Structure formats: C-alpha cells, structure tokens
mmCIF file of C-alpha atoms in Angstrom:
data_model
loop_
_atom_site.group_PDB
_atom_site.id
_atom_site.type_symbol
_atom_site.label_atom_id
_atom_site.label_comp_id
_atom_site.label_asym_id
_atom_site.label_seq_id
_atom_site.Cartn_x
_atom_site.Cartn_y
_atom_site.Cartn_z
ATOM 1 C CA MET A 1 116.260 211.703 4.835
ATOM 2 C CA ARG A 2 119.337 213.784 4.303
ATOM 3 C CA PHE A 3 121.921 213.907 1.533
ATOM 4 C CA LEU A 4 125.655 213.441 1.828
ATOM 5 C CA SER A 5 127.810 214.385 -1.148
ATOM 6 C CA LEU A 6 130.748 212.073 -1.755
ATOM 7 C CA LEU A 7 133.350 213.274 -4.231
ATOM 8 C CA LEU A 8 134.388 209.835 -5.350
ATOM 9 C CA LEU A 9 135.134 210.185 -9.006
ATOM 10 C CA SER A 10 136.827 212.413 -11.527
ATOM 11 C CA ALA A 11 134.904 213.909 -14.445
ATOM 12 C CA ALA A 12 136.451 211.378 -16.820
ATOM 13 C CA LEU A 13 134.702 208.423 -15.241
ATOM 14 C CA PRO A 14 131.804 206.729 -17.032
ATOM 15 C CA VAL A 15 129.588 206.554 -13.933
ATOM 16 C CA ALA A 16 129.423 210.190 -12.828
ATOM 17 C CA ALA A 17 131.542 213.226 -12.039
ATOM 18 C CA GLU A 18 130.177 213.146 -8.504
ATOM 19 C CA LEU A 19 128.631 210.189 -6.731
ATOM 20 C CA ARG A 20 126.122 211.173 -4.068
ATOM 21 C CA VAL A 21 124.466 209.065 -1.448
ATOM 22 C CA GLU A 22 121.128 209.605 0.242
ATOM 23 C CA ASN A 23 120.965 208.460 3.842
ATOM 24 C CA LEU A 24 117.805 206.421 4.388
ATOM 25 C CA GLU A 25 117.032 206.748 8.090
ATOM 26 C CA ALA A 26 114.453 205.595 10.619
ATOM 27 C CA LYS A 27 114.110 205.562 14.385
ATOM 28 C CA ARG A 28 111.693 203.332 16.314
ATOM 29 C CA SER A 29 113.079 203.939 19.796
ATOM 30 C CA GLU A 30 116.186 205.297 21.483
ATOM 31 C CA TRP A 31 118.098 202.139 20.635
ATOM 32 C CA GLU A 32 116.312 201.038 17.447
ATOM 33 C CA THR A 33 117.918 203.270 14.830
ATOM 34 C CA TYR A 34 118.485 202.576 11.147
ATOM 35 C CA ARG A 35 120.678 204.222 8.521
ATOM 36 C CA PHE A 36 121.460 202.841 5.068
ATOM 37 C CA PRO A 37 122.795 204.236 1.779
ATOM 38 C CA LEU A 38 120.970 204.868 -1.473
ATOM 39 C CA PHE A 39 123.551 205.904 -4.058
ATOM 40 C CA LYS A 40 122.470 208.515 -6.566
ATOM 41 C CA GLY A 41 123.551 208.696 -10.188
ATOM 42 C CA ASP A 42 122.417 208.009 -13.730
ATOM 43 C CA SER A 43 124.539 204.979 -14.578
ATOM 44 C CA ALA A 44 123.454 201.353 -14.683
ATOM 45 C CA ALA A 45 126.420 200.565 -12.411
ATOM 46 C CA ILE A 46 125.025 202.654 -9.564
ATOM 47 C CA GLY A 47 121.644 200.986 -10.021
ATOM 48 C CA ARG A 48 123.272 197.567 -9.694
ATOM 49 C CA ILE A 49 125.068 198.573 -6.490
ATOM 50 C CA ASN A 50 121.799 199.772 -4.960
ATOM 51 C CA THR A 51 119.904 196.662 -6.035
ATOM 52 C CA TYR A 52 122.572 194.362 -4.624
ATOM 53 C CA LEU A 53 122.854 196.116 -1.262
ATOM 54 C CA HIS A 54 119.122 196.558 -0.718
ATOM 55 C CA ALA A 55 118.323 192.966 -1.679
ATOM 56 C CA VAL A 56 121.107 191.381 0.399
ATOM 57 C CA VAL A 57 120.758 193.574 3.496
ATOM 58 C CA LEU A 58 117.182 194.945 3.477
ATOM 59 C CA ASN A 59 115.470 192.059 1.625
ATOM 60 C CA GLY A 60 113.845 194.397 -0.884
ATOM 61 C CA LEU A 61 114.344 196.548 -3.962
ATOM 62 C CA PRO A 62 115.408 200.215 -3.725
ATOM 63 C CA GLY A 63 112.420 202.502 -3.278
ATOM 64 C CA ARG A 64 109.886 199.638 -3.165
ATOM 65 C CA PHE A 65 108.351 199.690 0.305
ATOM 66 C CA GLU A 66 105.129 200.705 2.035
ATOM 67 C CA ARG A 67 106.251 202.594 5.146
ATOM 68 C CA SER A 68 110.012 202.260 5.482
ATOM 69 C CA PRO A 69 113.005 200.764 3.635
ATOM 70 C CA PHE A 70 113.663 198.761 6.818
ATOM 71 C CA GLU A 71 110.183 197.274 7.240
ATOM 72 C CA ARG A 72 111.247 193.801 6.060
ATOM 73 C CA ILE A 73 114.083 193.422 8.564
ATOM 74 C CA TRP A 74 113.037 195.181 11.765
ATOM 75 C CA PRO A 75 111.091 193.248 14.450
ATOM 76 C CA LYS A 76 107.382 192.876 13.838
ATOM 77 C CA ASP A 77 105.046 194.549 16.317
ATOM 78 C CA GLY A 78 105.009 192.607 19.577
ATOM 79 C CA GLU A 79 108.085 190.531 18.641
ATOM 80 C CA ILE A 80 111.803 190.860 19.353
ATOM 81 C CA ARG A 81 113.245 188.772 16.517
ATOM 82 C CA GLY A 82 114.755 190.910 13.771
ATOM 83 C CA THR A 83 117.309 193.657 13.114
ATOM 84 C CA ASN A 84 117.344 196.143 15.996
ATOM 85 C CA ASN A 85 119.654 198.717 14.416
ATOM 86 C CA ILE A 86 121.833 199.157 11.363
ATOM 87 C CA ASP A 87 124.422 201.637 10.135
ATOM 88 C CA TYR A 88 127.069 201.874 7.439
ATOM 89 C CA MET A 89 130.460 203.440 6.761
ATOM 90 C CA ILE A 90 132.384 204.202 3.583
ATOM 91 C CA ASP A 91 135.739 202.458 4.130
ATOM 92 C CA GLY A 92 137.472 203.501 0.960
ATOM 93 C CA ARG A 93 136.883 204.975 -2.461
ATOM 94 C CA GLY A 94 139.022 205.354 -5.513
ATOM 95 C CA PRO A 95 138.570 206.221 -9.153
ATOM 96 C CA GLY A 96 137.375 202.684 -9.892
ATOM 97 C CA TYR A 97 136.083 201.221 -6.632
ATOM 98 C CA LEU A 98 133.819 201.840 -3.660
ATOM 99 C CA SER A 99 134.125 199.891 -0.403
ATOM 100 C CA LEU A 100 131.671 200.076 2.485
ATOM 101 C CA SER A 101 130.844 198.261 5.717
ATOM 102 C CA VAL A 102 127.409 197.614 7.185
ATOM 103 C CA THR A 103 127.065 196.924 10.918
ATOM 104 C CA GLY A 104 123.853 195.720 12.514
ATOM 105 C CA GLU A 105 122.450 194.234 15.686
ATOM 106 C CA TYR A 106 120.124 191.270 15.294
ATOM 107 C CA THR A 107 117.994 189.436 17.868
ATOM 108 C CA GLY A 108 117.159 185.785 17.333
ATOM 109 C CA ALA A 109 117.832 183.175 20.004
ATOM 110 C CA TYR A 110 120.117 185.881 21.432
ATOM 111 C CA THR A 111 121.240 189.371 20.436
ATOM 112 C CA SER A 112 124.408 189.660 18.397
ATOM 113 C CA THR A 113 126.261 192.317 16.424
ATOM 114 C CA GLY A 114 127.870 191.727 13.046
ATOM 115 C CA THR A 115 129.702 193.655 10.347
ATOM 116 C CA PHE A 116 129.719 192.857 6.637
ATOM 117 C CA THR A 117 131.875 194.473 3.974
ATOM 118 C CA TYR A 118 130.968 195.188 0.357
ATOM 119 C CA PRO A 119 133.613 196.279 -2.180
ATOM 120 C CA PHE A 120 132.267 197.262 -5.632
ATOM 121 C CA ASP A 121 133.714 197.934 -9.061
ATOM 122 C CA LEU A 122 132.350 201.350 -10.069
ATOM 123 C CA SER A 123 132.459 200.841 -13.820
ATOM 124 C CA SER A 124 130.263 197.720 -13.736
ATOM 125 C CA GLY A 125 128.521 197.968 -10.369
ATOM 126 C CA ARG A 126 129.537 194.383 -9.559
ATOM 127 C CA PRO A 127 131.021 193.152 -6.255
ATOM 128 C CA ILE A 128 134.771 192.554 -6.124
ATOM 129 C CA ALA A 129 136.192 189.245 -4.886
ATOM 130 C CA LEU A 130 139.763 188.528 -3.809
ATOM 131 C CA GLU A 131 140.085 186.030 -6.671
ATOM 132 C CA GLN A 132 139.692 188.903 -9.124
ATOM 133 C CA LEU A 133 142.302 191.106 -7.463
ATOM 134 C CA PHE A 134 145.063 188.487 -7.219
ATOM 135 C CA THR A 135 146.696 185.816 -9.298
ATOM 136 C CA ALA A 136 146.158 182.297 -7.966
ATOM 137 C CA ALA A 137 149.756 182.164 -6.734
ATOM 138 C CA GLY A 138 149.495 185.664 -5.293
ATOM 139 C CA LEU A 139 146.338 184.828 -3.350
ATOM 140 C CA GLN A 140 148.023 181.723 -1.951
ATOM 141 C CA ARG A 141 151.014 183.789 -0.788
ATOM 142 C CA LEU A 142 148.700 186.370 0.760
ATOM 143 C CA GLY A 143 146.785 183.692 2.653
ATOM 144 C CA GLU A 144 149.962 182.077 3.930
ATOM 145 C CA SER A 145 151.368 185.414 5.100
ATOM 146 C CA VAL A 146 148.174 186.439 6.873
ATOM 147 C CA GLY A 147 147.737 182.982 8.398
ATOM 148 C CA LEU A 148 151.303 182.995 9.714
ATOM 149 C CA GLU A 149 150.817 186.378 11.375
ATOM 150 C CA ARG A 150 147.536 185.345 12.980
ATOM 151 C CA GLY A 151 148.983 182.047 14.155
ATOM 152 C CA LYS A 152 151.869 183.847 15.841
ATOM 153 C CA ARG A 153 149.420 186.142 17.610
ATOM 154 C CA ILE A 154 147.538 183.194 19.119
ATOM 155 C CA GLU A 155 150.720 181.307 19.987
ATOM 156 C CA ALA A 156 152.104 184.360 21.790
ATOM 157 C CA PHE A 157 148.918 184.649 23.839
ATOM 158 C CA LEU A 158 148.995 180.945 24.756
ATOM 159 C CA ALA A 159 152.655 181.214 25.756
ATOM 160 C CA GLU A 160 151.811 183.964 28.256
ATOM 161 C CA LEU A 161 149.117 181.927 30.029
ATOM 162 C CA PRO A 162 150.097 180.278 33.318
ATOM 163 C CA PRO A 163 150.854 176.546 33.081
ATOM 164 C CA PRO A 164 147.786 174.262 33.293
ATOM 165 C CA VAL A 165 146.772 173.254 36.795
ATOM 166 C CA ASP A 166 147.006 169.657 37.914
ATOM 167 C CA ALA A 167 144.222 167.606 36.331
ATOM 168 C CA THR A 168 143.176 166.283 39.733
ATOM 169 C CA ALA A 169 142.968 169.713 41.354
ATOM 170 C CA GLU A 170 139.672 171.482 41.920
ATOM 171 C CA LEU A 171 139.439 174.539 39.678
ATOM 172 C CA ASP A 172 138.346 177.899 40.983
ATOM 173 C CA GLU A 173 136.630 180.499 38.766
ATOM 174 C CA HIS A 174 139.932 182.032 37.639
ATOM 175 C CA ASP A 175 141.421 178.650 36.716
ATOM 176 C CA GLU A 176 138.288 177.682 34.785
ATOM 177 C CA ARG A 177 138.518 180.898 32.786
ATOM 178 C CA LEU A 178 142.169 180.219 31.893
ATOM 179 C CA GLU A 179 141.486 176.614 30.883
ATOM 180 C CA THR A 180 138.519 177.653 28.742
ATOM 181 C CA GLN A 181 140.686 180.240 26.996
ATOM 182 C CA ARG A 182 143.490 177.742 26.503
ATOM 183 C CA GLU A 183 141.219 175.176 24.880
ATOM 184 C CA MET A 184 139.419 177.809 22.804
ATOM 185 C CA TYR A 185 142.625 179.204 21.284
ATOM 186 C CA LYS A 186 144.224 175.792 20.771
ATOM 187 C CA ASP A 187 141.145 174.726 18.852
ATOM 188 C CA CYS A 188 141.093 177.971 16.866
ATOM 189 C CA LEU A 189 144.796 178.054 16.021
ATOM 190 C CA PRO A 190 144.657 175.723 12.963
ATOM 191 C CA ARG A 191 141.777 177.720 11.458
ATOM 192 C CA ARG A 192 143.457 181.100 11.887
ATOM 193 C CA HIS A 193 146.797 179.691 10.762
ATOM 194 C CA SER A 194 145.205 178.425 7.545
ATOM 195 C CA ALA A 195 145.870 180.186 4.230
ATOM 196 C CA ASP A 196 142.163 179.987 3.350
ATOM 197 C CA LEU A 197 140.710 183.525 3.239
ATOM 198 C CA GLN A 198 137.209 182.482 2.164
ATOM 199 C CA TYR A 199 135.488 183.684 5.336
ATOM 200 C CA ASN A 200 137.369 186.975 5.604
ATOM 201 C CA ARG A 201 135.757 190.351 5.188
ATOM 202 C CA VAL A 202 137.498 192.524 2.593
ATOM 203 C CA GLU A 203 137.941 196.295 2.878
ATOM 204 C CA LEU A 204 139.498 198.365 0.108
ATOM 205 C CA ARG A 205 140.966 201.414 1.793
ATOM 206 C CA GLY A 206 142.837 204.389 0.371
ATOM 207 C CA ASN A 207 146.251 202.735 0.267
ATOM 208 C CA ALA A 208 145.811 199.321 1.871
ATOM 209 C CA LEU A 209 143.819 196.112 1.669
ATOM 210 C CA ALA A 210 142.291 195.026 4.978
ATOM 211 C CA LEU A 211 141.323 191.418 5.707
ATOM 212 C CA ILE A 212 139.203 190.723 8.774
ATOM 213 C CA ALA A 213 138.364 187.360 10.318
ATOM 214 C CA GLU A 214 136.010 186.843 13.242
ATOM 215 C CA GLY A 215 137.254 186.099 16.727
ATOM 216 C CA CYS A 216 137.706 182.569 18.025
ATOM 217 C CA ALA A 217 134.872 182.488 20.557
ATOM 218 C CA ALA A 218 131.356 181.181 20.220
ATOM 219 C CA HIS A 219 128.675 183.567 21.448
ATOM 220 C CA VAL A 220 128.357 181.962 24.894
ATOM 221 C CA VAL A 221 132.060 182.488 25.722
ATOM 222 C CA ARG A 222 132.664 185.705 23.796
ATOM 223 C CA ALA A 223 133.589 187.540 26.994
ATOM 224 C CA LEU A 224 136.661 185.281 27.243
ATOM 225 C CA ASP A 225 137.969 186.155 23.782
ATOM 226 C CA ASP A 226 140.661 188.662 24.688
ATOM 227 C CA LEU A 227 142.128 188.673 21.164
ATOM 228 C CA GLY A 228 138.907 189.570 19.376
ATOM 229 C CA GLU A 229 138.773 189.741 15.595
ATOM 230 C CA TYR A 230 141.801 189.362 13.346
ATOM 231 C CA ARG A 231 142.507 192.379 11.164
ATOM 232 C CA ASN A 232 145.415 192.512 8.749
ATOM 233 C CA ALA A 233 146.045 195.636 6.664
ATOM 234 C CA ILE A 234 148.568 195.308 3.845
ATOM 235 C CA PRO A 235 149.674 198.350 1.798
ATOM 236 C CA TYR A 236 148.905 197.988 -1.902
ATOM 237 C CA ALA A 237 152.557 198.651 -2.720
ATOM 238 C CA GLN A 238 153.549 195.460 -0.873
ATOM 239 C CA LEU A 239 151.100 193.423 -2.956
ATOM 240 C CA ALA A 240 152.233 194.614 -6.383
ATOM 241 C CA TYR A 241 153.831 191.280 -7.297
ATOM 242 C CA ASP A 242 150.731 189.304 -6.265
ATOM 243 C CA PHE A 243 148.021 191.434 -7.897
ATOM 244 C CA SER A 244 146.284 190.381 -11.090
ATOM 245 C CA PRO A 245 146.322 192.950 -13.929
ATOM 246 C CA TYR A 246 142.898 194.097 -12.685
ATOM 247 C CA GLY A 247 144.126 194.412 -9.082
ATOM 248 C CA ARG A 248 147.157 196.457 -10.135
ATOM 249 C CA CYS A 249 145.044 198.743 -12.307
ATOM 250 C CA LEU A 250 142.352 199.279 -9.687
ATOM 251 C CA LEU A 251 144.342 199.545 -6.465
ATOM 252 C CA LEU A 252 147.984 200.201 -7.249
ATOM 253 C CA GLU A 253 147.595 202.490 -10.263
ATOM 254 C CA GLN A 254 144.257 203.872 -8.977
ATOM 255 C CA ARG A 255 142.719 204.012 -12.442
ATOM 256 C CA SER A 256 139.065 204.195 -13.495
ATOM 257 C CA ASP A 257 139.335 202.326 -16.812
ATOM 258 C CA CYS A 258 140.158 198.871 -15.394
ATOM 259 C CA GLN A 259 138.638 195.876 -17.173
ATOM 260 C CA TYR A 260 136.447 194.094 -14.620
ATOM 261 C CA PRO A 261 137.072 190.314 -14.829
ATOM 262 C CA ALA A 262 133.506 188.986 -14.798
ATOM 263 C CA ASP A 263 133.116 186.042 -12.431
ATOM 264 C CA LEU A 264 129.762 184.770 -11.183
ATOM 265 C CA ARG A 265 131.386 183.601 -7.944
ATOM 266 C CA ALA A 266 131.797 187.281 -7.011
ATOM 267 C CA GLY A 267 128.029 187.795 -7.240
ATOM 268 C CA GLY A 268 126.165 190.822 -8.496
ATOM 269 C CA ALA A 269 122.805 192.307 -9.464
ATOM 270 C CA TYR A 270 121.218 191.692 -12.866
ATOM 271 C CA HIS A 271 118.079 193.044 -14.524
ATOM 272 C CA GLY A 272 116.169 191.544 -17.431
ATOM 273 C CA LYS A 273 113.260 189.316 -18.349
ATOM 274 C CA ILE A 274 111.937 185.775 -18.252
ATOM 275 C CA ASP A 275 110.286 184.715 -21.516
ATOM 276 C CA SER A 276 110.723 188.290 -22.845
ATOM 277 C CA ARG A 277 107.663 189.259 -20.781
ATOM 278 C CA TYR A 278 108.315 189.141 -17.058
ATOM 279 C CA ALA A 279 110.729 191.806 -15.818
ATOM 280 C CA ILE A 280 112.901 190.586 -12.959
ATOM 281 C CA SER A 281 115.836 191.646 -10.796
ATOM 282 C CA LEU A 282 118.227 188.836 -9.862
ATOM 283 C CA VAL A 283 120.882 189.072 -7.127
ATOM 284 C CA LEU A 284 123.701 186.552 -6.787
ATOM 285 C CA GLY A 285 125.028 186.679 -3.244
ATOM 286 C CA GLY A 286 128.588 185.810 -4.202
ATOM 287 C CA ASN A 287 130.228 185.433 -0.790
ATOM 288 C CA VAL A 288 129.495 182.892 1.926
ATOM 289 C CA TYR A 289 127.357 185.324 3.925
ATOM 290 C CA ALA A 290 125.152 186.852 1.207
ATOM 291 C CA SER A 291 122.116 184.945 -0.056
ATOM 292 C CA SER A 292 120.788 184.881 -3.613
ATOM 293 C CA SER A 293 117.258 185.912 -4.570
ATOM 294 C CA TYR A 294 115.138 187.421 -7.310
ATOM 295 C CA PHE A 295 112.149 189.720 -7.646
ATOM 296 C CA TYR A 296 109.416 190.143 -10.213
ATOM 297 C CA ASP A 297 109.748 193.900 -10.645
ATOM 298 C CA ARG A 298 105.976 194.370 -10.782
ATOM 299 C CA TYR A 299 105.509 192.996 -7.261
ATOM 300 C CA ALA A 300 108.976 193.584 -5.667
ATOM 301 C CA ARG A 301 108.581 190.544 -3.428
ATOM 302 C CA GLN A 302 111.792 188.692 -2.609
ATOM 303 C CA ILE A 303 112.003 185.058 -3.685
ATOM 304 C CA GLU A 304 114.945 183.259 -2.119
ATOM 305 C CA LEU A 305 117.248 181.052 -4.160
ATOM 306 C CA SER A 306 119.863 178.490 -3.235
ATOM 307 C CA ALA A 307 122.924 178.257 -5.456
ATOM 308 C CA GLN A 308 124.329 175.014 -6.841
ATOM 309 C CA ASN A 309 127.176 174.278 -9.243
ATOM 310 C CA VAL A 310 128.530 177.838 -9.216
ATOM 311 C CA SER A 311 131.560 178.431 -11.432
ATOM 312 C CA ALA A 312 133.154 181.504 -12.972
ATOM 313 C CA ASP A 313 130.779 181.464 -15.943
ATOM 314 C CA ARG A 314 127.822 179.261 -14.961
ATOM 315 C CA VAL A 315 125.355 179.081 -12.100
ATOM 316 C CA ARG A 316 122.378 176.920 -11.239
ATOM 317 C CA LEU A 317 119.858 178.456 -8.812
ATOM 318 C CA LEU A 318 117.070 176.547 -7.098
ATOM 319 C CA GLU A 319 113.754 178.128 -6.128
ATOM 320 C CA GLY A 320 111.751 176.345 -3.439
ATOM 321 C CA GLY A 321 108.053 176.581 -2.671
ATOM 322 C CA ASP A 322 105.040 174.538 -3.679
ATOM 323 C CA THR A 323 106.204 174.460 -7.309
ATOM 324 C CA PRO A 324 110.030 174.391 -7.346
ATOM 325 C CA ALA A 325 111.864 176.014 -10.225
ATOM 326 C CA VAL A 326 115.423 176.217 -11.527
ATOM 327 C CA PHE A 327 117.524 178.958 -13.131
ATOM 328 C CA ASP A 328 120.337 177.705 -15.379
ATOM 329 C CA LEU A 329 122.425 180.719 -16.397
ATOM 330 C CA HIS A 330 125.612 181.244 -18.424
ATOM 331 C CA LEU A 331 127.849 184.303 -18.378
ATOM 332 C CA GLN A 332 128.467 185.926 -21.766
ATOM 333 C CA PRO A 333 131.601 187.811 -22.923
ATOM 334 C CA ASP A 334 129.750 191.135 -22.604
ATOM 335 C CA GLY A 335 128.887 190.424 -18.934
ATOM 336 C CA SER A 336 125.245 189.528 -19.540
ATOM 337 C CA LEU A 337 123.540 186.299 -18.466
ATOM 338 C CA ILE A 338 121.468 184.035 -20.678
ATOM 339 C CA GLY A 339 119.787 180.760 -19.855
ATOM 340 C CA THR A 340 116.480 179.318 -18.759
ATOM 341 C CA TRP A 341 113.993 179.317 -15.896
ATOM 342 C CA GLN A 342 111.872 176.209 -15.550
ATOM 343 C CA GLN A 343 109.226 175.242 -13.048
ATOM 344 C CA GLU A 344 108.959 171.581 -12.111
ATOM 345 C CA GLY A 345 106.969 169.846 -14.824
ATOM 346 C CA GLY A 346 106.796 172.988 -16.959
ATOM 347 C CA LYS A 347 108.369 174.408 -20.090
ATOM 348 C CA ALA A 348 111.847 175.947 -20.005
ATOM 349 C CA LEU A 349 111.526 179.723 -20.510
ATOM 350 C CA ALA A 350 114.341 181.865 -21.891
ATOM 351 C CA VAL A 351 116.107 184.284 -19.514
ATOM 352 C CA GLU A 352 118.176 187.318 -20.526
ATOM 353 C CA LEU A 353 119.779 189.547 -17.892
ATOM 354 C CA ARG A 354 122.300 192.395 -17.826
#
C-alpha cells in the first residue's frame, strides 16, 4: 500500500488541513488488478465517506477483512464471476466537496465495464445529489437543456445515415448494420431527449458540472454504438441562476462553510446502535445504482436492505432472510436518524444513528 497526499482543504476547514488517501492495492494476475481509496483524517465526515464507499463498492467495512479489502468482490477460486479489476480517479475537489469516479470490470453472464461517480460534501461526509445543488425549477431547466443537446446529437447522426433500403430487398451485412443503428437510435432518442437526469452520473469538477448518461446500445450490439456515452459539462458560472443556496455556496463561491441540506434520498453512512446495545453501521445507497445495507460492527458482515417509501426525511428499509425485519427511520434537524428496528413477530427496538 502506498500513500498519496491530496491537498484538498485549507487550514480553516473543520475536516482537516490536509486530506490524505491511502491506495489499497492488490494484484491477482496481469489483468486482475485492484486499487481503491481509503481516506485518512480525524473527522467523522471522512469516516462516513470511507464507510459509504467501502460498503457500496467493496461490500465491507473499512479495514475489516481477512486477506484483502477486495476479497468480497473478486472471483472465488475456480470461478470467473466477480469483479476482475477496479480503479478510481479524483475528478474534482474544492474547499467543501470531493468528487471521485470508480471504474471496474465485472464478469457475470458476460464481461462488462462500468463507471460510477461519487460526489461528497466534506463537512458532513454525506453524498451530494443534484436535488440538493439546484432549485426545482433550476433542475428542470438543466434537464431540458441537456436533453435538447443530446437529442440534437442523435438526430444529426440519424440524418447522416443513408436512406433505408427497400423493405423487400435482401440486406447485406453493411445494410443490416445501418438498419440496426437506425432502430437503436430512434428507440433511444426519446430517453436521451428527456429532461429526467435520474440515471446520470454526476461529476463535480474544478469549474464545471459534468453529467454523463450511458450509451444507447445493449451489450450485444455495443459495437454498433458509434455515439457512445453522453457527457455534458456545464461551467458553474452558467448555472448560477439555477443553483440552490447550497449549490451556489459549494460550487460557485467555492466555500467550505456551506450548510448541507440533509436529504435521505441522497444516501449516506450512519453509525449508532440498536436498542442502545448493538453497534451498527448503516449505509443508504441513495442513487439508483447503489444498494443499501447495514453491518453489526462486531461481525462486519454485510446485511442487504431494500428501500421502500423513501422521502427527504423518512425511510423504510426491509431486511430479508429467514426472519425478516424492518427499519423505520426519521431524519432529525441535527442530521441524525432515530426510529425502530423490528423483526417479524418481535418487539420494536429503538435505533439512534449519526
């Protein structure tokens, strides 16, 4: 393991004068390589960032493993299913935020590569969602603008394709490729033209917000997707009118004292106890790609949860298994969570998390 010093913060910040990251690394073969961050610092915020990332990506808690931090995700001996390699990149950092991307290759029914982005508020250690950065009207305008640009890109590509061949004609390989592309992009156009940014990855860069949507092709025809992913980078200065007070403070004014607007839909890591006795770590996935789970700290074994009835200040989480259980949690003004955990047929136990 080696250390990389990242000068992210000024001395006035509550988290640390200097945020460092330890590179957790492993190599199983020439093509099975793994690298992942462990952020170093004394604040609770840094601990929350580590807990969130390690639970969502590595299926474990920071520092709680037998042989390797990656042992829960890499293929088991004699099998191919699992994560074959993983790496990360710091996309942007400011006085009040940290944004990183994690790219990995996974083998299931087939091998595929994917990238996921994770922007964090440095004062709280919580993930940042677009809904926190923008007013409702501003987010709608942003979605419409991005959708219009992406729609024009697809329409321009379709306009350059040769006219369709006669329906009765026999298609050669070249014609089949063109017709597959035509149908693929026609089908994709309404989705990319939509103002809905729910499935976009979010990168907070030095002076611009980047929104990335996946390409139009399914895995089996990915080689035909000449347009690839859809990336739109908008300078913060152009978004000034659409930002919420938090968004302006964090990204336009580049301040470290911004008041994080707590919202359970953004997700986050929480630590506390069930029944004042059982120490747990709870992770709310937040976005559509990240799953929720919790750990009894004594055992550090991940227990998956499915979320229901998620709102800005309330969440209901279902635990499966032989004896199902339910978390009912409510967000407090100070950012903590209180509520209950109850197994089927059992007594409701008090939960307090921060």
